[in-house]
Coordinates of C-alpha atoms in Angstrom, one line a residue:
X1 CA 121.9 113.1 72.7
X2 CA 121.3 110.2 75.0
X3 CA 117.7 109.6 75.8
X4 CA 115.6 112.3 77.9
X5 CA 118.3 113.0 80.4
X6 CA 120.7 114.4 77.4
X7 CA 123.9 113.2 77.5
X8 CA 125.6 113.5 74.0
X9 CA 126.1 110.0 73.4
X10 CA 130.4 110.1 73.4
X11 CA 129.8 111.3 77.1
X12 CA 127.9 108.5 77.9
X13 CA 130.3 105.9 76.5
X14 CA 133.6 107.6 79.3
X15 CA 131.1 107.3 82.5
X16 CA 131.6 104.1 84.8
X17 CA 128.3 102.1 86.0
X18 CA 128.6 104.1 88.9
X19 CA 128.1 107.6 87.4
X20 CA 125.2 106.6 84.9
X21 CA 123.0 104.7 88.1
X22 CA 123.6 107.7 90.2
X23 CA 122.2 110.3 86.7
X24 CA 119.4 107.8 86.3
X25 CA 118.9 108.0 90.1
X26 CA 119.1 111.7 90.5
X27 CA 116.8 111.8 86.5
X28 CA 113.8 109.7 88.5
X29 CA 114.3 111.8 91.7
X30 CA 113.2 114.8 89.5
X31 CA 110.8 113.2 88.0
X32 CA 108.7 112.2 91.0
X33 CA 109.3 115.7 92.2
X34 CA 107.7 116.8 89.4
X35 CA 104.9 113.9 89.5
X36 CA 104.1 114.7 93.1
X37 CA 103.9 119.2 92.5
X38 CA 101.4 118.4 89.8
X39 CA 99.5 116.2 92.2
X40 CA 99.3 119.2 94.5
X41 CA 98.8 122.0 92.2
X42 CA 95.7 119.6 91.4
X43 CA 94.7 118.8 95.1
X44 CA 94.7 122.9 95.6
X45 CA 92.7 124.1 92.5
X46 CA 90.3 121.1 93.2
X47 CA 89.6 122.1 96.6
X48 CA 89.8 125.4 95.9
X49 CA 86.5 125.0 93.8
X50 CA 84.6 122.6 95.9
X51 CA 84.8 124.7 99.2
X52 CA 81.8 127.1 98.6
X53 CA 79.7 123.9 97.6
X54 CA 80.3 122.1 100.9
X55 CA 77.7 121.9 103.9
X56 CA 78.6 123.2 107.1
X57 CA 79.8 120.1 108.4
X58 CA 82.2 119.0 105.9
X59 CA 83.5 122.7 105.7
X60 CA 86.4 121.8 108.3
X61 CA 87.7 119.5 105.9
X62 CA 91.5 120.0 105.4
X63 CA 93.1 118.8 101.8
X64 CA 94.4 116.0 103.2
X65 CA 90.9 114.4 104.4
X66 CA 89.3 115.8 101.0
X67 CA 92.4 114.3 98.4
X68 CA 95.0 112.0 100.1
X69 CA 97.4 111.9 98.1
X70 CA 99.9 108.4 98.1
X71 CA 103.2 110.4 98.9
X72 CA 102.4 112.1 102.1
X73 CA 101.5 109.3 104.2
X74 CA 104.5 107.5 102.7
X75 CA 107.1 106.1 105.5
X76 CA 110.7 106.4 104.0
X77 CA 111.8 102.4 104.5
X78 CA 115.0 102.2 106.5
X79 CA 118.2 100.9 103.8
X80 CA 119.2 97.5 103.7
X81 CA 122.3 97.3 106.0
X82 CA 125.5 96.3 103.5
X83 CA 127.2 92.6 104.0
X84 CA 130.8 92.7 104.6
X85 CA 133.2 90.3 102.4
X86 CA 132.9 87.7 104.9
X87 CA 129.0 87.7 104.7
X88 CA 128.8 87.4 100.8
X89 CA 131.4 84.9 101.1
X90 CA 129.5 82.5 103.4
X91 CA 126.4 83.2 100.9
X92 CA 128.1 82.4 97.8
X93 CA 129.4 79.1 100.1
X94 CA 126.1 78.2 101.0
X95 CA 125.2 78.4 96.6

């Protein structure tokens, strides 16, 4: 087997640079999935305990005011717009 994402190691060897950046893609995909559901599970149980203890004015608190968490105020960046021939040309000209 090949590494955590467990391709036996003769598969590996028959896939094009293509196929193994878009398994490594899809492997880290899943594994910030997995990252950010155990950063929720946490958020909930956490709050979940420190509700009764809260004053009356901090008991309007939602989870995201009590644990922000890094991913949900994240703002998906727009992809880089691909150069044509011509472009990369002029580029490698200006080198």
């Amino acid at each position: 087997m090949c590494g955590e994402i467990g391709i036996p190691i003769n598969q590996y060897y028959k896939l094009t640079h293509r196929q193994v950046a878009n398994i490594i893609a899809g492997y880290n995909n899943k594994q910030n999935l997995l990252l950010q559901n155990s950063w929720l599970q946490t958020r909930e149980i956490a709050f979940a305990i420190i509700q009764p203890h809260l004053d009356k004015r901090h008991k309007n608190l939602s989870k995201q005011q009590f644990m922000p968490l890094w991913f949900e105020n994240h703002k998906p960046t727009k992809p880089k717009p691909r150069l044509t021939r011509e472009q990369i040309k002029e580029k490698f000209k200006s080198v």
